[in-house]
Backbone as JSON, one array per atom type, in Angstrom:
{
  "sequence": "XXXXXXXXXXXXXXXXXXXXXXXXXXXXXXXXXXXXXXXXXXXXXXXXXXXXXXXXXXXXXXXXXXXXXXXXXXXXXXXXXXXXXXXXXXXXXXXXXXXXXXXXXXXXXXXXXXXXXXXXXXXXXXXXXXXXXXXXXXXXXXXXXXXXXXXXXXXXXXXXXXXXXXXXXXXXXXXXXXXXXXXXXXXXXXXXXXXXXXXXXXXXXXXXXXXXXXXXXXXXXXXXXXXXXXXXXXXXXXXXXXXXXXXXXXX",
  "N": [[14.79, 13.98, 5.27], [11.85, 15.37, 4.09], [8.98, 16.82, 5.24], [5.53, 17.61, 4.92], [3.27, 19.27, 6.91], [-0.04, 19.5, 7.53], [-1.8, 21.42, 9.43], [-4.17, 22.82, 9.9], [-6.86, 23.97, 11.85], [-6.17, 22.94, 14.27], [-4.81, 23.16, 17.38], [-3.53, 21.15, 18.76], [-1.84, 19.83, 17.03], [0.44, 21.28, 16.99], [2.28, 20.22, 18.69], [3.15, 18.08, 17.2], [4.68, 19.27, 15.2], [6.8, 20.2, 16.73], [7.83, 17.79, 17.56], [8.73, 16.72, 15.12], [10.76, 18.52, 14.58], [12.55, 17.99, 16.69], [13.29, 15.44, 15.95], [14.86, 15.9, 13.81], [13.85, 16.28, 11.25], [13.19, 17.97, 8.17], [10.59, 20.29, 7.6], [7.47, 21.69, 6.46], [4.84, 23.83, 7.41], [1.34, 23.98, 7.05], [-1.78, 25.71, 7.0], [-4.14, 25.79, 5.56], [-5.94, 23.64, 3.37], [-5.9, 24.03, 0.58], [-3.54, 25.43, 0.21], [-1.61, 23.52, 0.75], [-2.13, 21.66, -1.3], [-1.42, 23.17, -3.54], [1.3, 23.48, -2.98], [2.41, 20.86, -3.12], [2.61, 20.39, -5.79], [4.86, 21.63, -6.5], [6.94, 21.17, -4.72], [9.0, 18.47, -3.79], [7.91, 16.56, -1.55], [8.6, 14.15, 1.05], [6.77, 12.95, 2.67], [3.36, 13.37, 3.73], [1.58, 14.79, 6.39], [-1.59, 14.97, 7.51], [-4.02, 16.82, 9.09], [-7.45, 16.69, 10.31], [-9.07, 18.86, 10.73], [-9.78, 21.37, 9.09], [-9.74, 24.74, 7.73], [-10.8, 25.36, 5.23], [-11.37, 23.28, 3.16], [-12.6, 19.85, 3.14], [-10.55, 17.33, 4.69], [-10.41, 14.87, 3.39], [-10.86, 15.59, 0.73], [-8.52, 16.94, 0.23], [-6.67, 14.85, 0.27], [-7.56, 13.38, -1.97], [-7.11, 15.26, -3.99], [-4.32, 15.55, -3.9], [-3.52, 12.97, -4.58], [-4.5, 12.96, -7.16], [-2.83, 14.81, -8.32], [-0.22, 13.91, -7.89], [-0.29, 11.21, -8.07], [0.77, 8.09, -6.92], [2.99, 8.93, -5.61], [3.73, 10.17, -3.15], [3.75, 9.37, 0.29], [0.95, 9.4, 2.5], [-0.23, 10.3, 5.64], [-2.97, 10.42, 7.73], [-3.9, 12.44, 10.43], [-6.17, 12.09, 12.64], [-9.27, 12.94, 14.36], [-11.58, 11.57, 14.45], [-12.56, 8.41, 15.11], [-14.14, 6.59, 13.84], [-15.18, 3.72, 11.9], [-16.18, 4.2, 9.34], [-15.09, 6.73, 8.57], [-12.4, 6.09, 8.58], [-12.26, 4.12, 6.53], [-13.14, 5.69, 4.37], [-11.01, 7.51, 4.19], [-8.82, 5.86, 3.54], [-9.72, 4.8, 1.12], [-9.73, 7.13, -0.37], [-7.07, 7.52, -0.77], [-5.22, 7.77, 1.27], [-2.4, 6.53, 3.1], [-2.08, 5.76, 5.71], [-3.9, 5.94, 8.8], [-4.26, 7.67, 11.59], [-5.41, 8.01, 14.85], [-5.91, 10.71, 17.04], [-5.62, 11.45, 20.6], [-2.07, 10.77, 20.35], [0.81, 9.09, 21.42], [4.14, 10.5, 21.42], [6.21, 8.61, 20.85], [4.83, 6.49, 19.62], [3.78, 7.78, 17.36], [6.15, 8.51, 15.97], [7.11, 5.97, 15.45], [5.12, 5.04, 13.72], [5.46, 6.77, 11.57], [8.05, 6.02, 10.75], [7.54, 3.34, 10.03], [5.72, 3.66, 7.91], [7.35, 4.98, 6.12], [9.28, 3.0, 5.56], [7.64, 1.06, 4.36], [6.67, 2.36, 2.05], [9.06, 2.85, 0.74], [9.82, 0.24, 0.13], [7.75, -0.4, -1.67], [8.29, 1.36, -3.77], [10.67, 0.29, -4.67], [9.71, -2.05, -5.75], [8.17, -1.17, -7.86], [9.46, -0.98, -10.32], [9.81, -3.58, -11.05], [9.5, -6.67, -12.88], [7.67, -9.42, -12.41], [7.77, -12.82, -12.94], [5.92, -15.76, -13.09], [5.44, -18.96, -13.89], [3.18, -19.08, -16.54], [2.5, -16.51, -16.21], [2.92, -12.93, -15.89], [3.78, -10.09, -14.02], [3.66, -6.67, -14.3], [5.36, -4.15, -12.87], [5.61, -1.46, -13.46], [3.6, -0.6, -15.33], [1.57, -1.73, -13.89], [-0.04, -4.01, -14.44], [-1.14, -7.3, -15.49], [-0.02, -10.17, -17.37], [-1.02, -13.01, -19.23], [0.34, -15.53, -20.87], [1.12, -13.6, -22.79], [-1.25, -12.25, -23.1], [-2.77, -9.32, -22.18], [-3.91, -8.3, -18.98], [-6.01, -6.3, -17.19], [-5.83, -4.89, -13.92], [-7.32, -3.93, -10.81], [-6.14, -1.4, -8.49], [-5.94, -2.5, -5.81], [-6.17, -5.23, -6.35], [-3.87, -5.62, -7.87], [-1.86, -5.06, -5.98], [-2.3, -7.2, -4.23], [-1.82, -9.38, -5.97], [0.91, -8.93, -6.65], [2.11, -9.29, -4.15], [1.5, -12.0, -3.57], [2.58, -13.35, -5.83], [5.25, -12.76, -5.55], [5.97, -14.28, -3.47], [5.99, -17.11, -3.8], [4.81, -20.28, -2.81], [4.95, -19.72, -0.12], [3.25, -19.37, 2.95], [1.17, -16.74, 3.48], [0.22, -14.71, 6.07], [-3.1, -13.6, 6.94], [-3.11, -11.08, 8.15], [-0.75, -9.85, 7.24], [-1.27, -9.64, 4.49], [-3.51, -7.97, 4.54], [-2.42, -5.62, 5.64], [-0.71, -4.9, 3.58], [-2.42, -4.48, 1.38], [-4.69, -3.0, 2.29], [-3.56, -1.29, 4.09], [-3.96, -1.65, 6.77], [-5.1, -3.85, 9.41], [-8.03, -5.7, 8.86], [-11.45, -5.69, 10.18], [-12.41, -8.48, 12.32], [-14.59, -10.02, 11.28], [-14.72, -9.3, 8.67], [-15.23, -9.75, 5.16], [-13.75, -8.85, 3.13], [-11.11, -9.5, 2.26], [-11.32, -12.22, 1.51], [-13.16, -11.9, -0.54], [-11.67, -10.35, -2.35], [-9.61, -12.11, -2.99], [-11.1, -14.09, -4.3], [-12.03, -12.65, -6.54], [-9.57, -12.08, -7.75], [-8.68, -14.64, -8.46], [-10.59, -15.21, -10.43], [-10.25, -13.09, -12.29], [-7.55, -13.39, -13.15], [-7.7, -15.94, -13.99], [-6.78, -18.09, -12.49], [-5.74, -21.37, -11.81], [-5.72, -24.98, -12.16], [-5.57, -25.41, -14.9], [-4.0, -23.33, -15.86], [-1.73, -23.59, -14.41], [-1.13, -22.26, -12.01], [-2.13, -21.73, -8.71], [-4.17, -20.53, -5.99], [-4.05, -21.3, -2.66], [-6.05, -21.86, 0.17], [-5.01, -21.66, 3.44], [-6.07, -22.97, 6.2], [-7.02, -21.03, 8.99], [-4.64, -19.67, 8.91], [-3.77, -18.29, 6.44], [-3.06, -17.47, 3.05], [-1.68, -19.13, 0.16], [0.35, -19.03, -2.72], [0.66, -21.33, -5.27], [2.71, -23.04, -7.62], [2.19, -25.25, -10.19], [3.77, -26.33, -12.15], [6.85, -27.62, -11.94], [9.11, -26.53, -13.07], [8.72, -23.88, -13.24], [9.72, -21.01, -11.9], [9.61, -18.0, -9.93], [10.81, -14.99, -11.36], [12.78, -12.12, -10.98], [13.51, -9.37, -12.64], [16.1, -7.03, -12.36], [17.85, -3.95, -12.31], [18.83, -4.2, -14.92], [19.5, -6.89, -15.17], [18.7, -10.37, -14.78], [17.41, -11.96, -11.96], [17.14, -15.06, -10.54], [14.82, -16.48, -8.42], [14.69, -19.02, -6.12], [12.06, -21.37, -5.81], [10.33, -22.21, -3.0], [8.46, -24.73, -1.79], [6.95, -24.43, 0.72], [4.98, -25.53, 3.53]],
  "CA": [[13.38, 13.72, 4.98], [11.11, 16.63, 4.06], [7.6, 16.5, 5.56], [4.53, 18.68, 4.93], [2.31, 19.09, 8.0], [-1.25, 20.31, 7.36], [-2.33, 21.51, 10.79], [-5.51, 23.37, 9.94], [-7.23, 24.75, 13.04], [-5.93, 22.12, 15.45], [-3.61, 23.53, 18.15], [-2.86, 19.95, 19.24], [-0.82, 19.4, 16.09], [1.67, 22.04, 17.21], [3.23, 19.29, 19.32], [3.71, 17.25, 16.14], [5.75, 20.03, 14.55], [7.94, 20.2, 17.66], [8.4, 16.44, 17.52], [9.47, 16.6, 13.86], [11.98, 19.31, 14.72], [13.46, 17.26, 17.58], [13.77, 14.26, 15.24], [15.78, 16.33, 12.77], [13.22, 16.33, 9.94], [12.79, 19.25, 7.57], [9.14, 20.27, 7.45], [6.72, 22.91, 6.2], [3.53, 23.81, 8.06], [0.25, 24.61, 6.3], [-3.05, 25.81, 7.73], [-5.25, 25.57, 4.63], [-5.76, 22.52, 2.47], [-5.56, 24.48, -0.77], [-2.13, 25.81, 0.18], [-0.82, 22.29, 0.64], [-2.33, 21.12, -2.65], [-0.59, 23.97, -4.44], [2.72, 23.28, -2.68], [2.9, 19.55, -3.52], [2.9, 20.39, -7.23], [6.13, 22.32, -6.72], [7.96, 20.7, -3.78], [9.01, 17.0, -3.68], [7.85, 16.11, -0.16], [8.77, 12.72, 1.29], [5.6, 12.47, 3.39], [2.38, 14.38, 4.12], [0.79, 14.54, 7.6], [-2.77, 15.8, 7.27], [-5.04, 16.87, 10.12], [-8.8, 16.64, 9.74], [-9.84, 20.05, 11.13], [-9.25, 22.38, 8.17], [-10.63, 25.9, 7.62], [-11.31, 25.64, 3.89], [-11.97, 22.14, 2.48], [-12.44, 18.61, 3.92], [-9.25, 16.67, 4.57], [-10.54, 13.81, 2.38], [-10.7, 16.22, -0.57], [-7.08, 17.24, 0.08], [-6.02, 13.58, -0.1], [-7.93, 13.06, -3.36], [-6.45, 16.22, -4.88], [-2.9, 15.22, -3.94], [-3.39, 11.75, -5.37], [-4.73, 13.32, -8.56], [-1.71, 15.6, -8.83], [1.06, 13.2, -7.77], [-0.55, 9.78, -8.14], [1.17, 7.32, -5.75], [4.38, 9.3, -5.33], [4.04, 10.64, -1.8], [2.96, 8.72, 1.33], [0.06, 10.3, 3.24], [-0.76, 9.84, 6.92], [-3.97, 11.32, 8.3], [-3.91, 12.56, 11.89], [-7.6, 12.37, 12.74], [-9.95, 12.91, 15.65], [-12.73, 10.68, 14.29], [-12.08, 7.03, 15.08], [-15.17, 5.71, 13.28], [-14.74, 2.87, 10.8], [-16.55, 4.82, 8.06], [-14.11, 7.76, 8.23], [-11.15, 5.41, 8.27], [-12.38, 3.51, 5.2], [-13.19, 6.78, 3.39], [-9.67, 8.08, 4.04], [-7.98, 4.9, 2.81], [-10.22, 4.74, -0.26], [-9.34, 8.36, -1.05], [-5.65, 7.45, -1.11], [-4.32, 7.85, 2.43], [-1.65, 5.3, 3.36], [-2.24, 5.41, 7.11], [-4.92, 6.74, 9.47], [-3.88, 7.64, 13.0], [-6.33, 8.79, 15.67], [-5.33, 11.45, 18.15], [-4.22, 11.75, 20.86], [-1.13, 9.7, 20.1], [2.06, 9.37, 22.09], [5.23, 10.81, 20.48], [6.92, 7.4, 20.44], [4.0, 5.74, 18.68], [3.7, 8.53, 16.11], [7.41, 8.38, 15.25], [7.19, 4.59, 14.95], [4.23, 4.93, 12.57], [6.11, 7.48, 10.46], [9.15, 5.18, 10.27], [6.97, 2.17, 9.38], [5.17, 4.09, 6.62], [8.48, 5.29, 5.23], [9.85, 1.72, 5.12], [6.71, 0.4, 3.46], [6.63, 3.06, 0.76], [10.35, 2.61, 0.09], [9.74, -1.09, -0.46], [6.85, -0.35, -2.83], [8.98, 2.04, -4.87], [11.64, -0.64, -5.23], [8.99, -3.05, -6.52], [7.45, -0.6, -8.99], [10.17, -1.22, -11.56], [10.03, -5.0, -11.25], [8.61, -7.54, -13.64], [7.69, -10.71, -11.74], [7.26, -13.89, -13.8], [5.61, -17.03, -12.44], [4.78, -19.8, -14.87], [2.74, -18.37, -17.75], [2.07, -15.16, -15.82], [3.9, -11.86, -15.69], [3.26, -8.88, -13.41], [4.46, -5.51, -14.68], [5.28, -3.19, -11.79], [5.54, -0.08, -13.97], [2.25, -0.38, -15.83], [0.66, -2.29, -12.9], [-0.97, -4.92, -15.09], [-0.68, -8.67, -15.6], [-0.19, -10.83, -18.67], [-1.1, -14.47, -19.23], [0.76, -15.94, -22.22], [1.15, -12.39, -23.6], [-2.56, -11.56, -23.08], [-2.74, -8.31, -21.11], [-5.06, -8.34, -18.08], [-6.06, -5.12, -16.32], [-6.12, -5.17, -12.52], [-7.55, -2.78, -9.95], [-4.97, -1.18, -7.63], [-5.87, -3.47, -4.7], [-5.91, -6.56, -6.92], [-2.47, -5.68, -8.27], [-1.06, -5.19, -4.76], [-2.45, -8.58, -3.76], [-1.12, -10.27, -6.9], [2.35, -8.74, -6.51], [2.54, -9.9, -2.89], [1.43, -13.45, -3.69], [3.49, -13.85, -6.86], [6.62, -12.57, -5.08], [6.2, -15.18, -2.34], [5.48, -18.41, -4.22], [5.03, -21.39, -1.89], [4.98, -19.28, 1.27], [1.97, -19.02, 3.53], [1.12, -15.34, 3.88], [-0.86, -14.51, 7.04], [-4.11, -12.62, 6.56], [-2.74, -9.75, 8.66], [0.25, -9.25, 6.36], [-1.94, -9.28, 3.24], [-4.37, -6.81, 4.8], [-1.57, -4.45, 5.82], [-0.18, -4.53, 2.28], [-3.47, -4.05, 0.45], [-5.57, -1.97, 2.87], [-2.75, -0.48, 5.01], [-4.38, -1.9, 8.14], [-5.79, -5.11, 9.56], [-9.47, -5.55, 8.72], [-12.23, -6.25, 11.29], [-12.38, -9.94, 12.33], [-15.66, -10.63, 10.48], [-14.71, -8.75, 7.31], [-15.07, -10.68, 4.05], [-13.12, -8.11, 2.04], [-9.96, -10.22, 1.74], [-11.82, -13.41, 0.8], [-13.77, -11.44, -1.78], [-10.63, -9.92, -3.28], [-8.96, -13.34, -3.45], [-12.01, -14.71, -5.27], [-12.01, -11.85, -7.78], [-8.27, -12.23, -8.39], [-8.7, -15.95, -9.11], [-11.42, -15.13, -11.64], [-9.66, -12.16, -13.26], [-6.32, -13.96, -13.71], [-8.0, -17.31, -14.4], [-5.86, -18.96, -11.75], [-6.26, -22.72, -11.64], [-4.88, -26.07, -12.66], [-5.39, -25.3, -16.34], [-2.94, -22.37, -16.15], [-0.52, -23.95, -13.67], [-0.91, -21.46, -10.8], [-3.32, -21.76, -7.87], [-4.12, -19.93, -4.65], [-4.55, -22.26, -1.68], [-6.42, -21.35, 1.49], [-4.41, -22.41, 4.55], [-7.05, -22.7, 7.24], [-6.6, -20.35, 10.22], [-3.34, -19.03, 8.73], [-3.75, -17.29, 5.37], [-3.13, -17.94, 1.68], [-0.4, -19.48, -0.45], [0.35, -19.18, -4.17], [1.38, -22.53, -5.66], [2.99, -23.25, -9.04], [2.09, -26.68, -10.41], [4.88, -26.72, -13.02], [8.06, -27.56, -11.12], [10.17, -25.76, -13.73], [8.36, -22.45, -13.27], [10.07, -20.28, -10.69], [9.46, -16.56, -10.13], [12.04, -14.3, -11.73], [12.67, -10.7, -10.74], [14.54, -8.59, -13.32], [16.48, -5.82, -11.62], [19.08, -3.27, -12.71], [19.33, -4.66, -16.21], [19.86, -8.3, -15.19], [17.66, -11.21, -14.22], [17.77, -12.71, -10.76], [16.21, -16.16, -10.37], [14.54, -16.77, -7.03], [14.27, -20.41, -5.98], [10.73, -21.53, -5.27], [10.28, -23.15, -1.88], [7.07, -25.13, -1.61], [6.75, -24.66, 2.14], [3.61, -25.71, 3.98]],
  "C": [[12.6, 15.01, 5.11], [9.62, 16.33, 4.18], [6.74, 17.75, 5.47], [3.5, 18.36, 6.0], [1.14, 20.05, 7.8], [-1.98, 20.33, 8.69], [-3.77, 21.98, 10.84], [-5.73, 24.21, 11.19], [-6.94, 24.01, 14.34], [-4.66, 22.55, 16.19], [-2.85, 22.32, 18.66], [-1.73, 19.51, 18.32], [0.46, 20.24, 16.18], [2.72, 21.15, 17.86], [3.87, 18.39, 18.28], [4.86, 17.97, 15.45], [6.99, 20.07, 15.44], [8.63, 18.84, 17.66], [9.23, 16.23, 16.26], [10.8, 17.35, 13.95], [13.01, 18.58, 15.59], [14.06, 16.04, 16.89], [14.7, 14.61, 14.08], [15.19, 16.37, 11.37], [13.07, 17.78, 9.47], [11.27, 19.2, 7.37], [8.6, 21.67, 7.14], [5.34, 22.77, 6.81], [2.52, 24.57, 7.2], [-1.0, 24.64, 7.16], [-4.23, 25.48, 6.84], [-4.93, 24.43, 3.68], [-5.34, 22.94, 1.08], [-4.1, 24.89, -0.88], [-1.23, 24.59, 0.05], [-0.93, 21.69, -0.76], [-1.47, 21.86, -3.66], [0.89, 23.66, -4.24], [3.22, 21.94, -3.2], [3.16, 19.46, -5.02], [4.26, 21.0, -7.52], [7.27, 21.78, -5.86], [7.88, 19.18, -3.66], [9.04, 16.53, -2.22], [8.02, 14.59, -0.07], [7.58, 12.11, 2.01], [4.68, 13.65, 3.71], [1.67, 13.9, 5.39], [-0.38, 15.5, 7.56], [-3.75, 15.69, 8.43], [-6.42, 16.95, 9.49], [-9.68, 17.82, 10.15], [-9.32, 21.25, 10.33], [-10.24, 23.52, 7.98], [-11.28, 26.07, 6.25], [-12.03, 24.45, 3.24], [-11.77, 20.89, 3.33], [-11.1, 17.95, 3.65], [-9.28, 15.57, 3.51], [-10.33, 14.38, 0.99], [-9.24, 16.6, -0.83], [-6.35, 15.98, -0.37], [-6.31, 13.25, -1.56], [-7.2, 13.99, -4.33], [-4.96, 15.92, -5.01], [-2.67, 13.97, -4.78], [-3.61, 12.05, -6.85], [-3.55, 14.04, -9.17], [-0.42, 14.81, -8.88], [0.9, 11.69, -7.75], [-0.11, 9.1, -6.84], [2.52, 7.77, -5.2], [4.66, 9.58, -3.86], [3.16, 9.92, -0.78], [2.17, 9.74, 2.15], [-0.42, 9.62, 4.51], [-1.77, 10.87, 7.41], [-3.91, 11.27, 9.81], [-5.31, 13.03, 12.27], [-8.1, 12.33, 14.17], [-11.13, 11.94, 15.63], [-12.24, 9.25, 14.14], [-13.09, 6.07, 14.46], [-14.63, 4.92, 12.09], [-15.04, 3.5, 9.45], [-15.53, 5.87, 7.64], [-12.78, 7.13, 7.86], [-11.18, 4.82, 6.86], [-12.41, 4.59, 4.13], [-11.8, 7.35, 3.12], [-8.77, 7.15, 3.23], [-8.42, 4.79, 1.36], [-9.82, 5.98, -1.05], [-7.87, 8.38, -1.43], [-4.7, 7.62, 0.04], [-3.65, 6.5, 2.65], [-1.8, 4.83, 4.8], [-3.22, 6.39, 7.74], [-4.69, 6.59, 10.96], [-4.82, 8.54, 13.78], [-5.6, 9.45, 16.84], [-6.22, 11.28, 19.4], [-3.33, 10.52, 20.68], [0.19, 10.06, 20.76], [3.16, 9.66, 21.07], [5.95, 9.57, 19.97], [6.13, 6.61, 19.4], [3.93, 6.46, 17.34], [4.99, 8.39, 15.31], [7.58, 6.96, 14.7], [6.31, 4.41, 13.73], [4.82, 5.63, 11.35], [7.23, 6.63, 9.88], [8.62, 3.96, 9.52], [6.41, 2.52, 8.01], [6.29, 4.39, 5.64], [9.11, 4.01, 4.7], [8.95, 1.04, 4.09], [6.7, 1.04, 2.08], [7.94, 2.87, 0.01], [10.36, 1.25, -0.58], [8.86, -1.12, -1.69], [7.54, 0.31, -4.02], [10.01, 1.12, -5.51], [10.96, -1.68, -6.11], [8.36, -2.49, -7.79], [8.14, -0.86, -10.32], [10.37, -2.69, -11.88], [9.03, -5.61, -12.21], [8.74, -8.92, -13.01], [7.04, -11.74, -12.65], [7.09, -15.17, -12.99], [4.84, -17.87, -13.44], [4.45, -19.02, -16.13], [2.35, -16.93, -17.47], [3.24, -14.2, -15.71], [3.18, -10.66, -15.09], [4.2, -7.74, -13.72], [4.28, -4.42, -13.62], [5.21, -1.75, -12.24], [4.12, 0.23, -14.44], [1.17, -0.89, -14.9], [-0.46, -3.08, -13.58], [-0.35, -6.31, -15.13], [-0.8, -9.15, -17.03], [-0.23, -12.33, -18.43], [-0.84, -14.93, -20.65], [0.6, -14.77, -23.2], [-0.22, -11.71, -23.74], [-2.57, -10.59, -21.89], [-4.04, -8.35, -20.32], [-4.99, -7.13, -17.15], [-6.45, -5.53, -14.91], [-6.41, -3.87, -11.78], [-6.32, -2.58, -9.06], [-4.84, -2.2, -6.5], [-5.58, -4.87, -5.22], [-4.45, -6.69, -7.33], [-1.57, -5.82, -7.04], [-1.1, -6.61, -4.22], [-1.68, -9.54, -4.65], [0.39, -10.15, -6.75], [2.88, -9.4, -5.24], [2.56, -11.42, -3.01], [2.47, -14.0, -4.66], [4.96, -13.66, -6.47], [6.97, -13.51, -3.94], [5.63, -16.57, -2.64], [5.82, -19.49, -3.18], [5.06, -21.01, -0.43], [3.56, -18.95, 1.74], [2.02, -17.57, 4.03], [-0.04, -15.14, 4.85], [-1.85, -13.45, 6.54], [-3.7, -11.2, 6.97], [-1.72, -9.08, 7.75], [-0.38, -8.81, 5.03], [-2.78, -8.03, 3.43], [-3.56, -5.54, 4.96], [-1.02, -3.97, 4.48], [-1.24, -3.91, 1.39], [-4.3, -2.9, 0.99], [-4.84, -1.05, 3.84], [-3.18, -0.63, 6.46], [-4.98, -3.29, 8.2], [-7.29, -4.86, 9.56], [-10.19, -6.1, 9.95], [-12.31, -7.77, 11.19], [-13.41, -10.6, 11.42], [-15.69, -10.11, 9.04], [-14.5, -9.84, 6.27], [-14.33, -10.02, 2.88], [-11.95, -8.88, 1.43], [-10.4, -11.45, 0.96], [-12.44, -13.02, -0.53], [-12.74, -11.03, -2.81], [-9.87, -11.12, -3.83], [-9.8, -14.01, -4.54], [-12.0, -13.97, -6.6], [-10.69, -11.98, -8.51], [-8.17, -13.58, -9.1], [-9.44, -15.87, -10.46], [-10.76, -14.26, -12.71], [-8.44, -12.75, -13.94], [-6.51, -15.39, -14.21], [-7.0, -18.3, -13.78], [-6.5, -20.32, -11.54], [-5.33, -23.74, -12.26], [-4.58, -25.91, -14.14], [-4.28, -24.33, -16.73], [-1.73, -22.54, -15.24], [-0.23, -23.17, -12.42], [-2.21, -21.44, -10.0], [-3.09, -20.97, -6.58], [-4.79, -20.9, -3.69], [-4.89, -21.54, -0.38], [-5.8, -22.25, 2.55], [-5.22, -22.05, 5.79], [-6.41, -22.12, 8.5], [-5.23, -19.69, 10.1], [-3.37, -17.93, 7.65], [-3.87, -17.94, 4.01], [-1.73, -18.23, 1.14], [-0.59, -19.61, -1.95], [1.22, -20.38, -4.53], [1.53, -22.59, -7.18], [3.03, -24.75, -9.27], [3.2, -27.2, -11.3], [6.17, -26.55, -12.23], [9.17, -26.74, -11.75], [9.9, -24.27, -13.71], [8.68, -21.82, -11.94], [9.95, -18.8, -10.95], [10.8, -15.91, -10.42], [11.81, -12.81, -11.61], [13.78, -9.96, -11.47], [14.84, -7.34, -12.52], [17.79, -5.3, -12.16], [19.69, -3.88, -13.96], [19.73, -6.12, -16.25], [18.75, -9.09, -14.51], [18.2, -11.98, -13.03], [16.72, -13.79, -10.58], [16.07, -16.47, -8.88], [14.04, -18.2, -6.94], [12.9, -20.48, -5.32], [10.76, -22.59, -4.18], [8.82, -23.46, -1.6], [6.82, -25.46, -0.14], [5.29, -24.79, 2.5], [3.55, -25.38, 5.48]]
}
């Protein structure tokens, strides 16, 4: 695993480089944000660790530039000193996958790195999938949906939500799991962001009885995608062949 560590002016991040070395990771250290941006266009890093005390440009701008250059290819974890909700939301909106506030114990940091690596690996495996449920189809490459061959554009968060729900037909998905998948963290208890996104997804995909697929709210638990046509089961094409997944209408 090859990691890029953008330390900037923070001497505390020197301990992170020592930790990466002890764990057996290959890594490159950068002090300036522009140097990292230039490097990611030439080196296929497996993960970026970005501090927020940089000498040249804001760390948020580094994240945006990397996402512009490499899209969703490389996972990004910010190692920040500002624990405010506004900075966290700004970082995630810019394209960061995780936001970790310092100081952080070595064990916790390594666990977060491993968790981010597992999550991104799972997303890459799903990117080539086409998930079919009833009259709907989700295209993991183009990241769009179709309803009876009508193409429907989805925002990145809406597509992540749709892919999670459509891949788990009949299963109750806890709010926490959905939030971790879509926002990379659990949202504040009073947040209406998830309910709002569910509502917009229903409207965009025209989910309802008329199209045979519904989203059910399971009070105090989460959400469940239901298929009303008993013959419609989700199918996941993989490696040139189709694998049929049985639909379990669990409650």
